Coordinates of C-alpha atoms in Angstrom, one line a residue:
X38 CA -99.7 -66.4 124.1
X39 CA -99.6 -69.7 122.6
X40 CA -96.7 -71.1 124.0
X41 CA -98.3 -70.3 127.2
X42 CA -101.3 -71.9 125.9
X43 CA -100.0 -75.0 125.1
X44 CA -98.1 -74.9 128.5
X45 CA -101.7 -74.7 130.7
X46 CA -103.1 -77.5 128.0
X47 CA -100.0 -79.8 128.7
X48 CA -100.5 -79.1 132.5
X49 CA -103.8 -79.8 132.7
X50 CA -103.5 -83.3 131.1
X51 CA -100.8 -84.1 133.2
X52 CA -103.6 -83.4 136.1
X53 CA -106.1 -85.3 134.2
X54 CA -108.4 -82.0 133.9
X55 CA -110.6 -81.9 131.0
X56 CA -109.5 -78.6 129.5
X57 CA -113.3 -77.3 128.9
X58 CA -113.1 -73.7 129.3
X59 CA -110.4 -72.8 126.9
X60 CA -112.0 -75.5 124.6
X61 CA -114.7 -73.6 124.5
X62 CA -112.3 -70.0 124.9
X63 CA -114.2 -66.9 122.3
X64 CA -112.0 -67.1 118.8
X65 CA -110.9 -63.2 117.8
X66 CA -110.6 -62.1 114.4
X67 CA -108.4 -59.4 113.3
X68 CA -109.7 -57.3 110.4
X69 CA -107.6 -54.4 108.5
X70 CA -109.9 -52.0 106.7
X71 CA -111.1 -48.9 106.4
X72 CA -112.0 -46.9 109.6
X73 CA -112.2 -43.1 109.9
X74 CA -110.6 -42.0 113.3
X75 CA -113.3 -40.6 115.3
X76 CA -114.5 -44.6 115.6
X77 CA -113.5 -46.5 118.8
X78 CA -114.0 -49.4 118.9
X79 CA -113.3 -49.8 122.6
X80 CA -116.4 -48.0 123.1
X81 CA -118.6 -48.2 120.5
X82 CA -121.9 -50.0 121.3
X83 CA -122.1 -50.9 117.3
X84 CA -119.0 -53.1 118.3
X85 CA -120.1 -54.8 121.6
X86 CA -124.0 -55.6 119.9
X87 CA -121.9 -57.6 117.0
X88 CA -119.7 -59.5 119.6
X89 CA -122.4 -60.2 121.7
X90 CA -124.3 -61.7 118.7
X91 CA -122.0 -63.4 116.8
X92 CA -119.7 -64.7 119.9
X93 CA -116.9 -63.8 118.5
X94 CA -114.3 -61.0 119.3
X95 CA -113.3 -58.1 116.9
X96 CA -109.4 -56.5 116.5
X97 CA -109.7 -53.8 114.6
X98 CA -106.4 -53.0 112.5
X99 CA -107.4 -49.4 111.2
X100 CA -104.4 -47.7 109.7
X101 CA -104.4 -44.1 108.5
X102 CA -107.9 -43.3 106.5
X103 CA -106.1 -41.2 103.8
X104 CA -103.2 -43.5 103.5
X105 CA -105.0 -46.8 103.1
X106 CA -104.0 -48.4 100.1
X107 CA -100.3 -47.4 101.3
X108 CA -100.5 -49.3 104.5
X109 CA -102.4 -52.2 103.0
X110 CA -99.5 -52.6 100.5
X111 CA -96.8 -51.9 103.3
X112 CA -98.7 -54.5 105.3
X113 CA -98.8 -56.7 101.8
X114 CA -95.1 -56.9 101.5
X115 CA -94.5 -57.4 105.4
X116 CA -96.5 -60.8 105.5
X117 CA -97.5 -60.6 108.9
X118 CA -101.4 -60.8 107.6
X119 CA -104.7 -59.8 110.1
X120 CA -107.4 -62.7 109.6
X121 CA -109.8 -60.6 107.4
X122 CA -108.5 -57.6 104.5
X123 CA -110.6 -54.9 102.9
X124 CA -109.3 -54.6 99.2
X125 CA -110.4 -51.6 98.1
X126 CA -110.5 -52.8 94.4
X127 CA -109.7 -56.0 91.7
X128 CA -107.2 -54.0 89.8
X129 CA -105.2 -52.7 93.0
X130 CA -101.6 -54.1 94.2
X131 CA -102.2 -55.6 97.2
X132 CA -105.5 -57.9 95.9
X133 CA -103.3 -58.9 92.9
X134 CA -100.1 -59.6 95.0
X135 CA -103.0 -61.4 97.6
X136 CA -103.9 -63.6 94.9
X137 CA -100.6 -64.3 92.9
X138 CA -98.9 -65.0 96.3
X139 CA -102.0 -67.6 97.4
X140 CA -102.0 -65.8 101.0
X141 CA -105.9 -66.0 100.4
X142 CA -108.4 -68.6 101.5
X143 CA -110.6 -70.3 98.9
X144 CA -114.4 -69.3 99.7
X145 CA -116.4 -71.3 97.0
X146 CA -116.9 -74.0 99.4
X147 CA -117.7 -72.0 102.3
X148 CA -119.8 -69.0 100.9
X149 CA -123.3 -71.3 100.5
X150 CA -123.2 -72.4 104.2
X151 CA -124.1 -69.3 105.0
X152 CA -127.3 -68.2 104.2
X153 CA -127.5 -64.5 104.0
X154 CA -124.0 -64.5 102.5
X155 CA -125.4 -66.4 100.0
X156 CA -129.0 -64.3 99.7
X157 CA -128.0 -60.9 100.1
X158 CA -124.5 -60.7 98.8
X159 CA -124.7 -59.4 94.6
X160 CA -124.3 -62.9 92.5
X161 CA -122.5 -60.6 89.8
X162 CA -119.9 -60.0 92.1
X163 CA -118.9 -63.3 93.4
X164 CA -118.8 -63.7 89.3
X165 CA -116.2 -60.5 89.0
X166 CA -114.3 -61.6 92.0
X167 CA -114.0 -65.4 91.3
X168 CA -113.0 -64.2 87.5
X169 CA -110.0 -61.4 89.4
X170 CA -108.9 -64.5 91.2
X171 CA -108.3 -66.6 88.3
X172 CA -111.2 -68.6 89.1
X173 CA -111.0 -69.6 92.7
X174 CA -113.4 -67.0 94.9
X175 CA -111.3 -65.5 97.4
X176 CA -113.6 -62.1 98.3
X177 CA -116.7 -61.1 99.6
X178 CA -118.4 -57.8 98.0
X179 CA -119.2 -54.6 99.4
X180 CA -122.4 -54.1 97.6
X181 CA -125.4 -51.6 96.9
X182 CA -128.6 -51.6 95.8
X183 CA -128.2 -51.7 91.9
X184 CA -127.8 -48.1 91.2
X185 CA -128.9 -46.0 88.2
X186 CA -129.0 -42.3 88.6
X187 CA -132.2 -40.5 86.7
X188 CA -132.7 -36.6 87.1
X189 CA -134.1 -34.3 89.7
X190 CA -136.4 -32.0 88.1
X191 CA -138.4 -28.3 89.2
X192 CA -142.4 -29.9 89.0
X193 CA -142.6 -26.1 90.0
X194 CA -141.3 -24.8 87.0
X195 CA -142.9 -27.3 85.1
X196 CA -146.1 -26.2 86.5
X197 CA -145.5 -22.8 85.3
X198 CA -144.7 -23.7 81.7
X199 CA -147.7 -25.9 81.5
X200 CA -145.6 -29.5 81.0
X201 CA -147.0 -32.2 82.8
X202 CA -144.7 -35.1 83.6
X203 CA -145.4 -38.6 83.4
X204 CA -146.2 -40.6 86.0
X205 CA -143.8 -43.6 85.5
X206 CA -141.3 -41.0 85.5
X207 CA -139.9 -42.2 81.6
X208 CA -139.7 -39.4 78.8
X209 CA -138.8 -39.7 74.9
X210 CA -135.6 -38.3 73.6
X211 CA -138.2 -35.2 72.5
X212 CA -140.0 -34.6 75.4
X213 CA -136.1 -34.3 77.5
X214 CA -135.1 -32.1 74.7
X215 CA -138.8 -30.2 74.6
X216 CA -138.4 -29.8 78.6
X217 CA -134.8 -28.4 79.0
X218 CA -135.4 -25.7 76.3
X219 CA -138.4 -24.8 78.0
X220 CA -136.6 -24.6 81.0
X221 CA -134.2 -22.5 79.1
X222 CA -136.0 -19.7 77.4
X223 CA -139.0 -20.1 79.0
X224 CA -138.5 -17.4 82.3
X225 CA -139.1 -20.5 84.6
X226 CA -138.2 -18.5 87.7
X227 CA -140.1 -15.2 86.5
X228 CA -137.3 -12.5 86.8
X229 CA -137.8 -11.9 82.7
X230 CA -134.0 -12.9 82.1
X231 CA -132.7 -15.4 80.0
X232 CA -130.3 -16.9 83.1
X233 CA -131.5 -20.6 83.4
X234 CA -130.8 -23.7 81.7
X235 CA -132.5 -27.0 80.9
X236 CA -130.3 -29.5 83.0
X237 CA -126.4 -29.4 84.3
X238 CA -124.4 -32.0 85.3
X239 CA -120.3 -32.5 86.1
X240 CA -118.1 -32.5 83.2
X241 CA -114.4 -32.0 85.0
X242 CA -113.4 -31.2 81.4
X243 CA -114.4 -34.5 80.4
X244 CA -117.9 -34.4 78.5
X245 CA -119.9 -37.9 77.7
X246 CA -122.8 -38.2 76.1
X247 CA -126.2 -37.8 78.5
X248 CA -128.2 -41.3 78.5
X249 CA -126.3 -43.1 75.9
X250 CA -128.5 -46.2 76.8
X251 CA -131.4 -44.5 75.3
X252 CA -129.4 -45.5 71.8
X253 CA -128.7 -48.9 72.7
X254 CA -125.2 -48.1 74.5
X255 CA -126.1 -50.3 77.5
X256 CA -122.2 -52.0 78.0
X257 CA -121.7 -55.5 77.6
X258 CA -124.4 -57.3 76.0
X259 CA -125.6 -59.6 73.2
X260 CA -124.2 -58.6 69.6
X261 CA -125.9 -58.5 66.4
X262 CA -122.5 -58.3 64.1
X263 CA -118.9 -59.4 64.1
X264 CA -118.9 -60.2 67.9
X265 CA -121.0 -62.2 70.1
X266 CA -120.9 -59.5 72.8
X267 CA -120.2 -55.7 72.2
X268 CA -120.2 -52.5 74.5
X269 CA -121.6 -50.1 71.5
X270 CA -119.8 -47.4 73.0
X271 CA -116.7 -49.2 70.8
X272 CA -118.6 -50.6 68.3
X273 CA -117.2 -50.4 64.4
X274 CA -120.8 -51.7 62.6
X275 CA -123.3 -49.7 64.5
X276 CA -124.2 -45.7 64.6
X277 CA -125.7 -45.9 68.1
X278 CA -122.9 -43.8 69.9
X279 CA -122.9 -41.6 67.3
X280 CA -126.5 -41.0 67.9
X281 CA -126.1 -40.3 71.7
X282 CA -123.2 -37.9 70.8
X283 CA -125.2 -36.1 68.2
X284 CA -128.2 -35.7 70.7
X285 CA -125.4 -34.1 73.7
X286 CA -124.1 -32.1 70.9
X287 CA -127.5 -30.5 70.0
X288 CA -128.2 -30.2 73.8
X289 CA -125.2 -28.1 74.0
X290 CA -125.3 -26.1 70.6
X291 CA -128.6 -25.1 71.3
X292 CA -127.9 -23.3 74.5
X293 CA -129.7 -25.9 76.9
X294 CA -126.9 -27.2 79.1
X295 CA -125.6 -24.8 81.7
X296 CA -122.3 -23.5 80.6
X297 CA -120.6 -24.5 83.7
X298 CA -120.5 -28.1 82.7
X299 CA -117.7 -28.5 81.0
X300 CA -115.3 -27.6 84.1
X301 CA -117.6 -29.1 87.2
X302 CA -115.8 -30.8 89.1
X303 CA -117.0 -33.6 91.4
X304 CA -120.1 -32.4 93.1
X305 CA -120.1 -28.6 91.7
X306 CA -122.6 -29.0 89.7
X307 CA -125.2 -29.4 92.3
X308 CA -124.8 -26.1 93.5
X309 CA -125.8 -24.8 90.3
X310 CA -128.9 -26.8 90.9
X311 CA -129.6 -25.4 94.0
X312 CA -129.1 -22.0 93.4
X313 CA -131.9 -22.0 90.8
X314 CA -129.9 -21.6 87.3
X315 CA -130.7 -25.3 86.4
X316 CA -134.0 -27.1 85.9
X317 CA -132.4 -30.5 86.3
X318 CA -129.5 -32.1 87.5
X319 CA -128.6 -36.1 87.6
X320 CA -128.8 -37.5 91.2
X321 CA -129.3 -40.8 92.9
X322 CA -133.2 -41.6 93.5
X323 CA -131.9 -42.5 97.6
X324 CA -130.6 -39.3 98.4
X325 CA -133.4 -37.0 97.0
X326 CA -134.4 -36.0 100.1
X327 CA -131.3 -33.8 100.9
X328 CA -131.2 -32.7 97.4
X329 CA -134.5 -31.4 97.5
X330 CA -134.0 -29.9 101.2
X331 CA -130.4 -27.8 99.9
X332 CA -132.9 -26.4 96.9
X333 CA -135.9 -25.6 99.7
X334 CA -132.9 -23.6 101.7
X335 CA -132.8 -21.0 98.7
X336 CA -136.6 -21.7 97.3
X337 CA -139.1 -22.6 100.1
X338 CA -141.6 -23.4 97.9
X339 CA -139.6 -25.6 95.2
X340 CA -141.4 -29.0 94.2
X341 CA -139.2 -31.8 92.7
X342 CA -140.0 -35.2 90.4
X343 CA -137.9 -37.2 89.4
X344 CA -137.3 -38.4 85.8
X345 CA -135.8 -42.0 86.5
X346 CA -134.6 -42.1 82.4
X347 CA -135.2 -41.9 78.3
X348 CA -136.7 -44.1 76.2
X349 CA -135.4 -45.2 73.1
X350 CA -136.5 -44.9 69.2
X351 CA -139.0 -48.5 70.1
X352 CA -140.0 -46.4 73.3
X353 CA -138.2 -48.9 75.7
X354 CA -136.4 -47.7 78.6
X355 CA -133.5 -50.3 79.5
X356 CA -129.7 -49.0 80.9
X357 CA -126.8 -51.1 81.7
X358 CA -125.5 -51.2 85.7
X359 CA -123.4 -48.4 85.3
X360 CA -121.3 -50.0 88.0
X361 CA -119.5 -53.3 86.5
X362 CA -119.6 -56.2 89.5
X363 CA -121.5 -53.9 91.5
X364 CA -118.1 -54.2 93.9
X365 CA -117.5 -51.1 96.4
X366 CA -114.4 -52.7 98.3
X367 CA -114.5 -56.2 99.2
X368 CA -112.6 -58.8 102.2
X369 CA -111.0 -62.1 101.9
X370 CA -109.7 -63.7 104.3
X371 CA -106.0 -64.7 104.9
X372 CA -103.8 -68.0 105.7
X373 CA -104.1 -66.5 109.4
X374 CA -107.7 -66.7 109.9
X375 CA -107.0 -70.7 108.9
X376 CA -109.1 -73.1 111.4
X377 CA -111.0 -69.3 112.5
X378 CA -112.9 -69.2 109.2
X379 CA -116.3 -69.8 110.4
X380 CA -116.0 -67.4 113.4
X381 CA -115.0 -64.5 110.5
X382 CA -117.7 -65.3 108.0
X383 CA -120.2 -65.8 110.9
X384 CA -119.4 -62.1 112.0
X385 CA -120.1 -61.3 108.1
X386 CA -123.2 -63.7 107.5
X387 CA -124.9 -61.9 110.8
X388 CA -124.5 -58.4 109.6
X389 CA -126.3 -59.5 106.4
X390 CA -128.9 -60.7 109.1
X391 CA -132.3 -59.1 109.6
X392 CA -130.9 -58.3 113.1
X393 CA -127.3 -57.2 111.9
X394 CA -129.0 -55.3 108.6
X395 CA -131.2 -53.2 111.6
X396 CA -127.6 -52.9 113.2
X397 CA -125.8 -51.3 110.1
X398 CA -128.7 -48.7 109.0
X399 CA -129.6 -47.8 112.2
X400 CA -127.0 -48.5 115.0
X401 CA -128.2 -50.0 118.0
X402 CA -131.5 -49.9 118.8
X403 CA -132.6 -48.0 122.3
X404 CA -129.4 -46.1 121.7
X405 CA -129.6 -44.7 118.3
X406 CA -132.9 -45.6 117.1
X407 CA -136.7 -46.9 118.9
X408 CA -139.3 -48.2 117.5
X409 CA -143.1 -46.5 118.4
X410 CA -146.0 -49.0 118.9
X411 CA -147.1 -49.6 115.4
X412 CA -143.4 -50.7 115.0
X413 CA -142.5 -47.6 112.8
X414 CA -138.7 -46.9 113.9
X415 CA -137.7 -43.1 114.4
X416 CA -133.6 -41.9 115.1
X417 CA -133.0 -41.0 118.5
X418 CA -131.0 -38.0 119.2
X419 CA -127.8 -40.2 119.4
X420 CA -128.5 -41.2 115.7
X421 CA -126.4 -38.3 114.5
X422 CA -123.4 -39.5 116.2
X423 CA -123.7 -43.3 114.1
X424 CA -124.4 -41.4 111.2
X425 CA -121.0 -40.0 111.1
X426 CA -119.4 -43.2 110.8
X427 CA -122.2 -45.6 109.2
X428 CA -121.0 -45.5 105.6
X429 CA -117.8 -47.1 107.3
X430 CA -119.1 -49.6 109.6
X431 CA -121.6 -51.1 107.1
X432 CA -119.0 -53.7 106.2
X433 CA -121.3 -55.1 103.8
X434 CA -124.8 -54.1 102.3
X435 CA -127.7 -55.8 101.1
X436 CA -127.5 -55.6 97.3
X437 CA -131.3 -56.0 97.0
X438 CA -132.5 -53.6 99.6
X439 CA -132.6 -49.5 99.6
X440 CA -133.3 -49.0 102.7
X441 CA -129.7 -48.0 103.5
X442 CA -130.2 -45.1 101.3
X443 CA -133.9 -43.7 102.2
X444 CA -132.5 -42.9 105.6
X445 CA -134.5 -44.0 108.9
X446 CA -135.2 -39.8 110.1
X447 CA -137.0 -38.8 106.6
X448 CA -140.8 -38.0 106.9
X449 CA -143.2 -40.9 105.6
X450 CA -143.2 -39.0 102.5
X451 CA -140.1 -38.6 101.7
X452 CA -139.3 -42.3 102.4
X453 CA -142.0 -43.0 99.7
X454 CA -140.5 -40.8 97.2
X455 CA -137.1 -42.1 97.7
X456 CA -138.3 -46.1 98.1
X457 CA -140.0 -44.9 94.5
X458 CA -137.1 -43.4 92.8
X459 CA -135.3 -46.2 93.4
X460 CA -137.2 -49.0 92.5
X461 CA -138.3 -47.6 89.8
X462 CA -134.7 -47.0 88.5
X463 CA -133.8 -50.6 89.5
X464 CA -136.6 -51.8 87.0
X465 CA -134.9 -50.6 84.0
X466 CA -131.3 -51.6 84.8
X467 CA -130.1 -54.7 82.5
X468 CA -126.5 -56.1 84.3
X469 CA -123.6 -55.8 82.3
X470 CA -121.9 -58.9 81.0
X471 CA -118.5 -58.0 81.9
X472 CA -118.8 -57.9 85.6
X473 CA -116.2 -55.5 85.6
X474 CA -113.7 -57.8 83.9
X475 CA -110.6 -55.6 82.5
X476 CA -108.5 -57.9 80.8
X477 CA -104.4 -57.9 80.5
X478 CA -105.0 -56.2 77.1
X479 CA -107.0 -53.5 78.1
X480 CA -103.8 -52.1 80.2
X481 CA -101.5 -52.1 77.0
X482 CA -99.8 -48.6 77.4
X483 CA -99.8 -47.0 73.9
X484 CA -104.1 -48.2 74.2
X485 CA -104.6 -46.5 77.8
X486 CA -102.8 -43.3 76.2
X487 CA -104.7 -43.1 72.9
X488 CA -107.6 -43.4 75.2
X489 CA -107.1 -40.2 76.4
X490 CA -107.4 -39.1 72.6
X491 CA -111.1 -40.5 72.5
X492 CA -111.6 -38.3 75.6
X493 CA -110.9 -35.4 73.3
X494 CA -112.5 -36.1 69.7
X495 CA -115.9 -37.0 72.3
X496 CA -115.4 -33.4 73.7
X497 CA -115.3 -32.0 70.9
X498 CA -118.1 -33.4 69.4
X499 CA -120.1 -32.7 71.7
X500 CA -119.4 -28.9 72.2
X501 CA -119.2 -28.8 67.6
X502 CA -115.2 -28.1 67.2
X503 CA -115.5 -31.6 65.1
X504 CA -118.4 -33.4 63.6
X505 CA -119.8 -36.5 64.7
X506 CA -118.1 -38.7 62.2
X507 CA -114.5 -37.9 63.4
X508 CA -115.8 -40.7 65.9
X509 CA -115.5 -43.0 62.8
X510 CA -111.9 -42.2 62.2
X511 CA -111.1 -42.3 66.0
X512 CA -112.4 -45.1 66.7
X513 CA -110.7 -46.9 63.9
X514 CA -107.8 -46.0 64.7
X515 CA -108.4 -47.8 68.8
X516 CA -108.8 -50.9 67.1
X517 CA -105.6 -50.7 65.0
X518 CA -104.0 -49.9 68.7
X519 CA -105.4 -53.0 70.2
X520 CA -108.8 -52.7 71.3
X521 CA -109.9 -55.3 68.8
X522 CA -107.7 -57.5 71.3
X523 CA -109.2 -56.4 74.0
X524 CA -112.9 -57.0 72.3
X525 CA -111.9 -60.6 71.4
X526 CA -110.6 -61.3 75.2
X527 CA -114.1 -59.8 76.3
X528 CA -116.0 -62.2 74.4
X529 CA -113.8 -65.2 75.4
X530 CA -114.2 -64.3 79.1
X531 CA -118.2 -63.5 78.6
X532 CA -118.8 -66.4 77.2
X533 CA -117.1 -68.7 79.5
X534 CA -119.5 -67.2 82.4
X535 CA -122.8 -68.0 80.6

């Protein structure tokens, strides 16, 4: 194609013809990412309303859902790159063969021409991403809104047992542990049995402490002792994860977790939850609507808060972003897409758009959703078919906005609860330090092994097979393996970000 290019160029000057139209010819932009197989995008409107906007033309490179990180290291090693990659993560093959190889573009000159890149794009994770590629930017995040997850509670069965919630939606360590053994042995659901617990959650033999940032384990932050910066969770000088183990282990002693937690696995523990043998359950603020309309299938007349966290001893409520970076898959953009680079960040800049965010929740509008006279929009009844494929085609997502996760076909009361919940949890989140930095020493084998061990003695605690000072010895011994490494290269890589 551009041999024959050149040729009709070469032609035309012979001719003396001003070679305008191809001049100004649409540029096409090959992307390889993540595309479930019912998307065409041949057909799909979602496609044409993007090329239509941005002027530019889209190849979609969409290899085998389930085999994704195969084919993107297959493609990798073949070196025939598309214009645009989706890396899935900072510590996968293909991004650290993408960087090592220097097949990527630069982007730290580019990124602030564009605005909504710039606006709407998660500053933390142009920070993790410029610090994974050794300190040239070469991605562009997949955010979300910053995320915490709080607890869906029965108001209904807190009716009955006489406990009134508080509005902001915060509780002490005593009132969550004054709650869940209410919820226990008080008969909540009437049937005189003792067959319901305070609160269950998904274990997948794996048990952690519930809301360790209530004792000051909020990740990376400032230090009061040996180090600058400290995750508590690993910290030699301080009790605090001792406390939130102790608190998990009297949880569980007492009777007040459902028994099933220790072997949930994944999203089991929701139909625990549902089925009326819990009182509470951990879930995202965004999606409470379908949570509360799976419990109203087996309880009609179920009522839901929602607890968004704990306070500590000094009655402050602060958790660390529970995901480092706030990075769910990312792009960059190749050696090929050289000379192309503002008709692919264009395309990415416009979905970031007012316009292009509508585009993303919704779909296209007269298609999937409408707007009524007041300007409210409502789905169609095509919206169920963009649904099915709208957590894929939502390249990127504004990291400051929950709209995505309130959903555009939930009453106005449900929109308000969700829109809530979220904010709400939002306001308590501090951002970790780390950015979700793992550095070379953090992947020592004999350290990743004995990590495994921690999983165990934590278990164990929790569920009283060992007392809470075996973390003492446990921990002791991770630093002798190497963490103390790892704690010092932390530090040095904090610090050099601040």
């Amino acid at each position: 194609m551009k041999r024959i290019l050149a040729l009709v160029l070469a032609a035309m000057m012979v001719l003396g013809l001003a070679p305008t139209a191809l001049a100004d010819e649409r540029p096409t932009i090959s992307i390889f990412l993540q595309m479930p197989s019912e998307f065409n995008p041949e057909t799909d409107p979602y496609v044409a309303k993007v090329e239509a906007a941005t002027g530019v033309d889209i190849e979609w490179v969409m290899p085998p859902i389930n085999s994704y990180e195969e084919s993107l290291n297959l493609m990798m090693a073949d070196g025939d790159y598309p214009d645009i990659i989706q890396f899935p993560s900072t510590t996968g093959a293909a991004w650290i063969n993408a960087v090592e190889s220097e097949v990527l573009l630069p982007l730290d000159d580019l990124i602030p021409q564009y605005e909504n890149l710039s606006q709407y794009v998660d500053p933390s994770s142009y920070s993790a991403l410029r610090a994974s590629g050794g300190g040239t930017l070469y991605g562009i995040a997949r955010n979300t809104i910053v995320r915490q997850d709080g607890w869906l509670i029965r108001k209904d069965w807190c009716d009955k047992l006489g406990i009134t919630l508080p509005e902001d939606g915060l509780l002490t360590q005593q009132e969550f542990y004054d709650i869940c053994y209410a919820f226990t042995y008080g008969d909540p659901d009437g049937n005189g049995v003792q067959d319901t617990w305070g609160l269950v959650d998904s274990g997948n033999g794996i048990l952690t402490p519930f809301a360790a940032y209530a004792f000051g384990c909020r990740g990376w932050q400032e230090h009061d002792g040996t180090y600058a910066y400290m995750d508590e969770t690993y910290c030699l000088e301080h009790d605090c994860y001792k406390e939130a183990l102790a608190y998990t282990a009297k949880l569980w002693q007492d009777g007040l977790i459902d028994p099933t937690w220790p072997t949930n696995a994944g999203n089991a523990f929701r139909d625990r939850f549902y089925v009326g043998a819990a009182g509470m359950a951990r879930f995202f603020g965004g999606w409470i609507s379908t949570y509360e309309d799976n419990l109203k299938a087996n309880f009609p007349d179920a009522e839901v808060a929602y607890i968004v966290g704990i306070k500590d001893k000094d009655g402050v409520t602060k958790a660390g972003s529970t995901f480092g970076g706030n990075i769910y898959s990312f792009y960059g953009l190749t050696l090929s897409c050289e000379g192309k680079e503002d008709a692919a960040l264009k395309v990415l800049d416009y979905l970031l758009s007012d316009e292009g965010w509508d585009l993303m929740n919704y779909g296209v509008k007269g298609i999937h959703w409408d707007e009524d006279a007041e300007g409210n929009k409502f789905a169609t009844d095509a919206y169920s078919e963009y649904s099915g494929i709208r957590s894929y085609v939502t390249l990127l997502r504004r990291y400051t906005d929950p709209d995505y996760f309130v959903g555009i076909n939930l009453s106005p009361e449900q929109k308000a609860f969700a829109k809530k919940a979220i904010a709400d949890a939002v306001a308590i989140t501090v951002p970790t330090l780390d950015y979700g930095y793992v550095p070379a020493s953090a992947q020592e084998t004999m350290l990743l092994e004995y990590k495994s061990e921690l999983d165990v003695v934590r278990s164990k605690i929790i569920v009283g097979e060992l007392s809470v000072d075996a973390w003492d010895e446990a921990l002791a011994k991770y630093y002798e393996m190497g963490y103390a490494q790892v704690v010092e290269d932390m530090v040095a890589y904090i610090e050099s970000n601040r």
